[in-house]
Amino acid sequence: MIRALCLGAGLVLLGIAWGAGNHASFSVHMARHMVIVAVAAPLIVLGVPRLADLPVSPLAATLVEFAVVWGWHLPAFHEAARLSLGWYVAEQASFLFAGGLIWISVLRPGAELAGAGGLLLTSMHMTLLGALLILGGRPLYSAICYGGDPLRDQQLGGMIMLALGTPIYLVAGLTRVGHLLAKGEPAK
């Protein structure tokens, strides 16, 4: 029952995130990304527990997720995804794939310590990207930000990344360490 609820919630959140459209503000675009990688993806993995049995290294998954997140936030790729349906679909699919890969790797039984490390590294790079978006002195995406103030929209997007991504990955990483400590077994 809980698995079905997790899967259903994850799929509904994906539908809501993708239903926002491609021409929303940068901050809505950022909220979509965070919902996909940090909320919907783990719910889907929890809803389909066989996914967590896949032999995926948390470090490899973290590197893939890092490359996807930072790559799509390069202005040229970000703009391509905003202006072309094909690039947009590739962007959204890669975010779901990378988010799923992270959660598959870190929720695997017996991968508590490596999983915690992957989640904490992800939290750190999400924090850095969010901070760069907030503290940037000029809008990186002015050609594709909507509204009257592209810099403010970019900064709000960075705050959304910090407010959603950083705590979710940090708390999940600490929870994995807590599970390891509760077992009382030596780290692997």
PDB file of C-alpha atoms in Angstrom:
ATOM      1  CA  MET A   1       0.000   0.000   0.000  1.00  0.00           C
ATOM      2  CA  ILE A   2       2.768   2.459   0.942  1.00  0.00           C
ATOM      3  CA  ARG A   3       4.732   1.541  -2.180  1.00  0.00           C
ATOM      4  CA  ALA A   4       1.717   2.209  -4.383  1.00  0.00           C
ATOM      5  CA  LEU A   5       1.187   5.586  -2.685  1.00  0.00           C
ATOM      6  CA  CYS A   6       4.836   6.533  -3.205  1.00  0.00           C
ATOM      7  CA  LEU A   7       4.733   5.530  -6.864  1.00  0.00           C
ATOM      8  CA  GLY A   8       1.421   7.308  -7.423  1.00  0.00           C
ATOM      9  CA  ALA A   9       2.624  10.481  -5.699  1.00  0.00           C
ATOM     10  CA  GLY A  10       5.864  10.447  -7.697  1.00  0.00           C
ATOM     11  CA  LEU A  11       4.022  10.073 -10.987  1.00  0.00           C
ATOM     12  CA  VAL A  12       1.495  12.796 -10.082  1.00  0.00           C
ATOM     13  CA  LEU A  13       4.335  15.159  -9.174  1.00  0.00           C
ATOM     14  CA  LEU A  14       6.023  14.415 -12.509  1.00  0.00           C
ATOM     15  CA  GLY A  15       2.779  15.227 -14.278  1.00  0.00           C
ATOM     16  CA  ILE A  16       2.422  18.506 -12.400  1.00  0.00           C
ATOM     17  CA  ALA A  17       6.062  19.459 -12.985  1.00  0.00           C
ATOM     18  CA  TRP A  18       5.929  18.685 -16.680  1.00  0.00           C
ATOM     19  CA  GLY A  19       2.487  20.259 -17.032  1.00  0.00           C
ATOM     20  CA  ALA A  20       3.852  23.682 -16.049  1.00  0.00           C
ATOM     21  CA  GLY A  21       4.966  24.182 -19.631  1.00  0.00           C
ATOM     22  CA  ASN A  22       8.316  25.096 -21.082  1.00  0.00           C
ATOM     23  CA  HIS A  23       7.778  28.849 -21.133  1.00  0.00           C
ATOM     24  CA  ALA A  24       7.407  29.425 -17.417  1.00  0.00           C
ATOM     25  CA  SER A  25       9.734  31.754 -15.524  1.00  0.00           C
ATOM     26  CA  PHE A  26      13.235  30.595 -14.620  1.00  0.00           C
ATOM     27  CA  SER A  27      12.158  30.170 -11.001  1.00  0.00           C
ATOM     28  CA  VAL A  28       9.241  27.903 -12.032  1.00  0.00           C
ATOM     29  CA  HIS A  29      11.647  26.040 -14.309  1.00  0.00           C
ATOM     30  CA  MET A  30      14.006  25.543 -11.330  1.00  0.00           C
ATOM     31  CA  ALA A  31      11.159  24.369  -9.106  1.00  0.00           C
ATOM     32  CA  ARG A  32      10.288  21.817 -11.815  1.00  0.00           C
ATOM     33  CA  HIS A  33      13.849  20.479 -11.820  1.00  0.00           C
ATOM     34  CA  MET A  34      13.960  20.177  -8.048  1.00  0.00           C
ATOM     35  CA  VAL A  35      10.601  18.398  -7.905  1.00  0.00           C
ATOM     36  CA  ILE A  36      11.804  15.915 -10.532  1.00  0.00           C
ATOM     37  CA  VAL A  37      15.219  15.059  -9.035  1.00  0.00           C
ATOM     38  CA  ALA A  38      14.629  15.503  -5.313  1.00  0.00           C
ATOM     39  CA  VAL A  39      10.960  14.611  -4.765  1.00  0.00           C
ATOM     40  CA  ALA A  40       9.400  12.615  -7.627  1.00  0.00           C
ATOM     41  CA  ALA A  41      12.464  10.446  -8.369  1.00  0.00           C
ATOM     42  CA  PRO A  42      12.888   9.131  -4.792  1.00  0.00           C
ATOM     43  CA  LEU A  43       9.144   8.516  -4.492  1.00  0.00           C
ATOM     44  CA  ILE A  44       9.185   6.485  -7.710  1.00  0.00           C
ATOM     45  CA  VAL A  45      12.212   4.478  -6.513  1.00  0.00           C
ATOM     46  CA  LEU A  46      10.503   3.834  -3.162  1.00  0.00           C
ATOM     47  CA  GLY A  47       7.369   2.807  -5.057  1.00  0.00           C
ATOM     48  CA  VAL A  48       9.280   0.315  -7.203  1.00  0.00           C
ATOM     49  CA  PRO A  49      11.687  -1.306  -4.708  1.00  0.00           C
ATOM     50  CA  ARG A  50      13.205  -3.592  -7.345  1.00  0.00           C
ATOM     51  CA  LEU A  51      14.899  -0.487  -8.758  1.00  0.00           C
ATOM     52  CA  ALA A  52      17.006  -0.216  -5.592  1.00  0.00           C
ATOM     53  CA  ASP A  53      18.385  -3.701  -6.341  1.00  0.00           C
ATOM     54  CA  LEU A  54      20.136  -2.442  -9.484  1.00  0.00           C
ATOM     55  CA  PRO A  55      23.923  -2.447  -8.993  1.00  0.00           C
ATOM     56  CA  VAL A  56      24.566   1.301  -9.323  1.00  0.00           C
ATOM     57  CA  SER A  57      27.509   2.879  -7.540  1.00  0.00           C
ATOM     58  CA  PRO A  58      26.522   5.960  -5.496  1.00  0.00           C
ATOM     59  CA  LEU A  59      29.700   7.725  -6.621  1.00  0.00           C
ATOM     60  CA  ALA A  60      29.012   7.012 -10.297  1.00  0.00           C
ATOM     61  CA  ALA A  61      25.383   8.125  -9.894  1.00  0.00           C
ATOM     62  CA  THR A  62      26.524  11.317  -8.146  1.00  0.00           C
ATOM     63  CA  LEU A  63      28.910  12.112 -11.009  1.00  0.00           C
ATOM     64  CA  VAL A  64      26.191  11.516 -13.612  1.00  0.00           C
ATOM     65  CA  GLU A  65      23.750  13.696 -11.687  1.00  0.00           C
ATOM     66  CA  PHE A  66      26.384  16.423 -11.273  1.00  0.00           C
ATOM     67  CA  ALA A  67      27.107  16.431 -15.018  1.00  0.00           C
ATOM     68  CA  VAL A  68      23.402  16.546 -15.904  1.00  0.00           C
ATOM     69  CA  VAL A  69      22.529  19.353 -13.475  1.00  0.00           C
ATOM     70  CA  TRP A  70      25.517  21.554 -14.234  1.00  0.00           C
ATOM     71  CA  GLY A  71      25.442  20.787 -17.958  1.00  0.00           C
ATOM     72  CA  TRP A  72      21.825  21.860 -18.386  1.00  0.00           C
ATOM     73  CA  HIS A  73      22.536  25.042 -16.442  1.00  0.00           C
ATOM     74  CA  LEU A  74      25.170  26.170 -18.916  1.00  0.00           C
ATOM     75  CA  PRO A  75      23.447  29.092 -20.654  1.00  0.00           C
ATOM     76  CA  ALA A  76      23.679  27.609 -24.172  1.00  0.00           C
ATOM     77  CA  PHE A  77      22.139  24.251 -23.177  1.00  0.00           C
ATOM     78  CA  HIS A  78      19.565  25.905 -20.939  1.00  0.00           C
ATOM     79  CA  GLU A  79      18.517  28.174 -23.793  1.00  0.00           C
ATOM     80  CA  ALA A  80      18.347  25.254 -26.234  1.00  0.00           C
ATOM     81  CA  ALA A  81      16.019  23.391 -23.864  1.00  0.00           C
ATOM     82  CA  ARG A  82      13.809  26.451 -23.524  1.00  0.00           C
ATOM     83  CA  LEU A  83      13.540  27.114 -27.261  1.00  0.00           C
ATOM     84  CA  SER A  84      13.343  23.596 -28.742  1.00  0.00           C
ATOM     85  CA  LEU A  85      10.875  20.861 -27.835  1.00  0.00           C
ATOM     86  CA  GLY A  86      13.440  18.152 -28.648  1.00  0.00           C
ATOM     87  CA  TRP A  87      16.064  19.671 -26.356  1.00  0.00           C
ATOM     88  CA  TYR A  88      13.409  20.231 -23.682  1.00  0.00           C
ATOM     89  CA  VAL A  89      12.380  16.566 -23.749  1.00  0.00           C
ATOM     90  CA  ALA A  90      16.056  15.520 -23.591  1.00  0.00           C
ATOM     91  CA  GLU A  91      16.612  17.852 -20.630  1.00  0.00           C
ATOM     92  CA  GLN A  92      13.589  16.589 -18.702  1.00  0.00           C
ATOM     93  CA  ALA A  93      14.372  12.932 -19.434  1.00  0.00           C
ATOM     94  CA  SER A  94      17.980  13.369 -18.325  1.00  0.00           C
ATOM     95  CA  PHE A  95      16.875  15.042 -15.079  1.00  0.00           C
ATOM     96  CA  LEU A  96      14.522  12.145 -14.327  1.00  0.00           C
ATOM     97  CA  PHE A  97      17.198   9.592 -15.277  1.00  0.00           C
ATOM     98  CA  ALA A  98      19.900  11.271 -13.156  1.00  0.00           C
ATOM     99  CA  GLY A  99      17.551  11.798 -10.216  1.00  0.00           C
ATOM    100  CA  GLY A 100      16.400   8.204 -10.409  1.00  0.00           C
ATOM    101  CA  LEU A 101      19.977   6.955 -10.653  1.00  0.00           C
ATOM    102  CA  ILE A 102      20.989   8.820  -7.493  1.00  0.00           C
ATOM    103  CA  TRP A 103      18.084   7.477  -5.482  1.00  0.00           C
ATOM    104  CA  ILE A 104      18.443   3.943  -6.862  1.00  0.00           C
ATOM    105  CA  SER A 105      22.085   3.925  -5.804  1.00  0.00           C
ATOM    106  CA  VAL A 106      21.671   5.422  -2.345  1.00  0.00           C
ATOM    107  CA  LEU A 107      18.572   3.517  -1.244  1.00  0.00           C
ATOM    108  CA  ARG A 108      20.125   0.137  -2.001  1.00  0.00           C
ATOM    109  CA  PRO A 109      20.264  -2.095   1.073  1.00  0.00           C
ATOM    110  CA  GLY A 110      23.818  -2.289   2.381  1.00  0.00           C
ATOM    111  CA  ALA A 111      24.874   0.967   0.697  1.00  0.00           C
ATOM    112  CA  GLU A 112      24.180   3.231   3.666  1.00  0.00           C
ATOM    113  CA  LEU A 113      27.623   4.813   3.980  1.00  0.00           C
ATOM    114  CA  ALA A 114      28.321   5.143   0.253  1.00  0.00           C
ATOM    115  CA  GLY A 115      24.753   6.348  -0.239  1.00  0.00           C
ATOM    116  CA  ALA A 116      25.161   8.982   2.459  1.00  0.00           C
ATOM    117  CA  GLY A 117      28.367  10.144   0.787  1.00  0.00           C
ATOM    118  CA  GLY A 118      26.621  10.433  -2.594  1.00  0.00           C
ATOM    119  CA  LEU A 119      23.730  12.379  -1.088  1.00  0.00           C
ATOM    120  CA  LEU A 120      26.014  14.729   0.826  1.00  0.00           C
ATOM    121  CA  LEU A 121      28.113  15.412  -2.300  1.00  0.00           C
ATOM    122  CA  THR A 122      24.900  16.097  -4.214  1.00  0.00           C
ATOM    123  CA  SER A 123      23.743  18.462  -1.481  1.00  0.00           C
ATOM    124  CA  MET A 124      27.048  20.311  -1.700  1.00  0.00           C
ATOM    125  CA  HIS A 125      27.034  20.809  -5.466  1.00  0.00           C
ATOM    126  CA  MET A 126      23.342  21.810  -5.441  1.00  0.00           C
ATOM    127  CA  THR A 127      24.148  24.373  -2.741  1.00  0.00           C
ATOM    128  CA  LEU A 128      27.030  25.741  -4.804  1.00  0.00           C
ATOM    129  CA  LEU A 129      24.953  26.082  -7.974  1.00  0.00           C
ATOM    130  CA  GLY A 130      22.083  27.692  -6.073  1.00  0.00           C
ATOM    131  CA  ALA A 131      24.486  30.149  -4.430  1.00  0.00           C
ATOM    132  CA  LEU A 132      26.055  31.029  -7.795  1.00  0.00           C
ATOM    133  CA  LEU A 133      22.613  31.751  -9.233  1.00  0.00           C
ATOM    134  CA  ILE A 134      21.733  33.936  -6.242  1.00  0.00           C
ATOM    135  CA  LEU A 135      25.032  35.809  -5.998  1.00  0.00           C
ATOM    136  CA  GLY A 136      25.638  36.270  -9.721  1.00  0.00           C
ATOM    137  CA  GLY A 137      25.897  39.952 -10.512  1.00  0.00           C
ATOM    138  CA  ARG A 138      24.203  39.576 -13.880  1.00  0.00           C
ATOM    139  CA  PRO A 139      21.492  37.350 -15.303  1.00  0.00           C
ATOM    140  CA  LEU A 140      22.923  34.280 -17.000  1.00  0.00           C
ATOM    141  CA  TYR A 141      19.661  33.513 -18.743  1.00  0.00           C
ATOM    142  CA  SER A 142      18.354  36.973 -19.664  1.00  0.00           C
ATOM    143  CA  ALA A 143      17.466  35.901 -23.196  1.00  0.00           C
ATOM    144  CA  ILE A 144      15.082  33.280 -21.857  1.00  0.00           C
ATOM    145  CA  CYS A 145      13.947  34.560 -18.447  1.00  0.00           C
ATOM    146  CA  TYR A 146      10.442  35.894 -18.475  1.00  0.00           C
ATOM    147  CA  GLY A 147       9.122  38.876 -16.584  1.00  0.00           C
ATOM    148  CA  GLY A 148      10.548  42.314 -15.987  1.00  0.00           C
ATOM    149  CA  ASP A 149      13.633  41.410 -13.955  1.00  0.00           C
ATOM    150  CA  PRO A 150      15.687  38.436 -15.224  1.00  0.00           C
ATOM    151  CA  LEU A 151      18.290  38.765 -12.442  1.00  0.00           C
ATOM    152  CA  ARG A 152      15.627  38.623  -9.738  1.00  0.00           C
ATOM    153  CA  ASP A 153      14.029  35.618 -11.463  1.00  0.00           C
ATOM    154  CA  GLN A 154      17.432  33.880 -11.593  1.00  0.00           C
ATOM    155  CA  GLN A 155      18.061  34.654  -7.915  1.00  0.00           C
ATOM    156  CA  LEU A 156      14.651  33.286  -6.958  1.00  0.00           C
ATOM    157  CA  GLY A 157      15.488  30.129  -8.935  1.00  0.00           C
ATOM    158  CA  GLY A 158      18.723  29.791  -6.957  1.00  0.00           C
ATOM    159  CA  MET A 159      16.809  30.213  -3.694  1.00  0.00           C
ATOM    160  CA  ILE A 160      14.363  27.504  -4.743  1.00  0.00           C
ATOM    161  CA  MET A 161      17.306  25.206  -5.451  1.00  0.00           C
ATOM    162  CA  LEU A 162      18.733  25.934  -1.997  1.00  0.00           C
ATOM    163  CA  ALA A 163      15.374  25.650  -0.239  1.00  0.00           C
ATOM    164  CA  LEU A 164      14.399  22.327  -1.842  1.00  0.00           C
ATOM    165  CA  GLY A 165      17.497  20.476  -2.980  1.00  0.00           C
ATOM    166  CA  THR A 166      19.987  21.198  -0.247  1.00  0.00           C
ATOM    167  CA  PRO A 167      17.866  20.080   2.726  1.00  0.00           C
ATOM    168  CA  ILE A 168      16.347  17.070   0.960  1.00  0.00           C
ATOM    169  CA  TYR A 169      19.741  15.611   0.025  1.00  0.00           C
ATOM    170  CA  LEU A 170      21.310  16.581   3.356  1.00  0.00           C
ATOM    171  CA  VAL A 171      18.529  15.059   5.475  1.00  0.00           C
ATOM    172  CA  ALA A 172      18.430  11.926   3.310  1.00  0.00           C
ATOM    173  CA  GLY A 173      22.220  11.537   3.651  1.00  0.00           C
ATOM    174  CA  LEU A 174      22.077  11.955   7.413  1.00  0.00           C
ATOM    175  CA  THR A 175      19.183   9.478   7.559  1.00  0.00           C
ATOM    176  CA  ARG A 176      21.304   6.891   5.727  1.00  0.00           C
ATOM    177  CA  VAL A 177      24.084   7.396   8.302  1.00  0.00           C
ATOM    178  CA  GLY A 178      21.482   7.047  11.063  1.00  0.00           C
ATOM    179  CA  HIS A 179      20.329   3.715   9.596  1.00  0.00           C
ATOM    180  CA  LEU A 180      23.919   2.476   9.557  1.00  0.00           C
ATOM    181  CA  LEU A 181      24.500   3.561  13.150  1.00  0.00           C
ATOM    182  CA  ALA A 182      21.220   1.986  14.267  1.00  0.00           C
ATOM    183  CA  LYS A 183      22.333  -1.347  12.826  1.00  0.00           C
ATOM    184  CA  GLY A 184      25.496  -1.235  14.903  1.00  0.00           C
ATOM    185  CA  GLU A 185      27.446  -2.861  12.095  1.00  0.00           C
ATOM    186  CA  PRO A 186      30.858  -1.806  10.852  1.00  0.00           C
ATOM    187  CA  ALA A 187      30.847   0.414   7.764  1.00  0.00           C
ATOM    188  CA  LYS A 188      31.429  -1.277   4.415  1.00  0.00           C
TER     189      LYS A 188
END
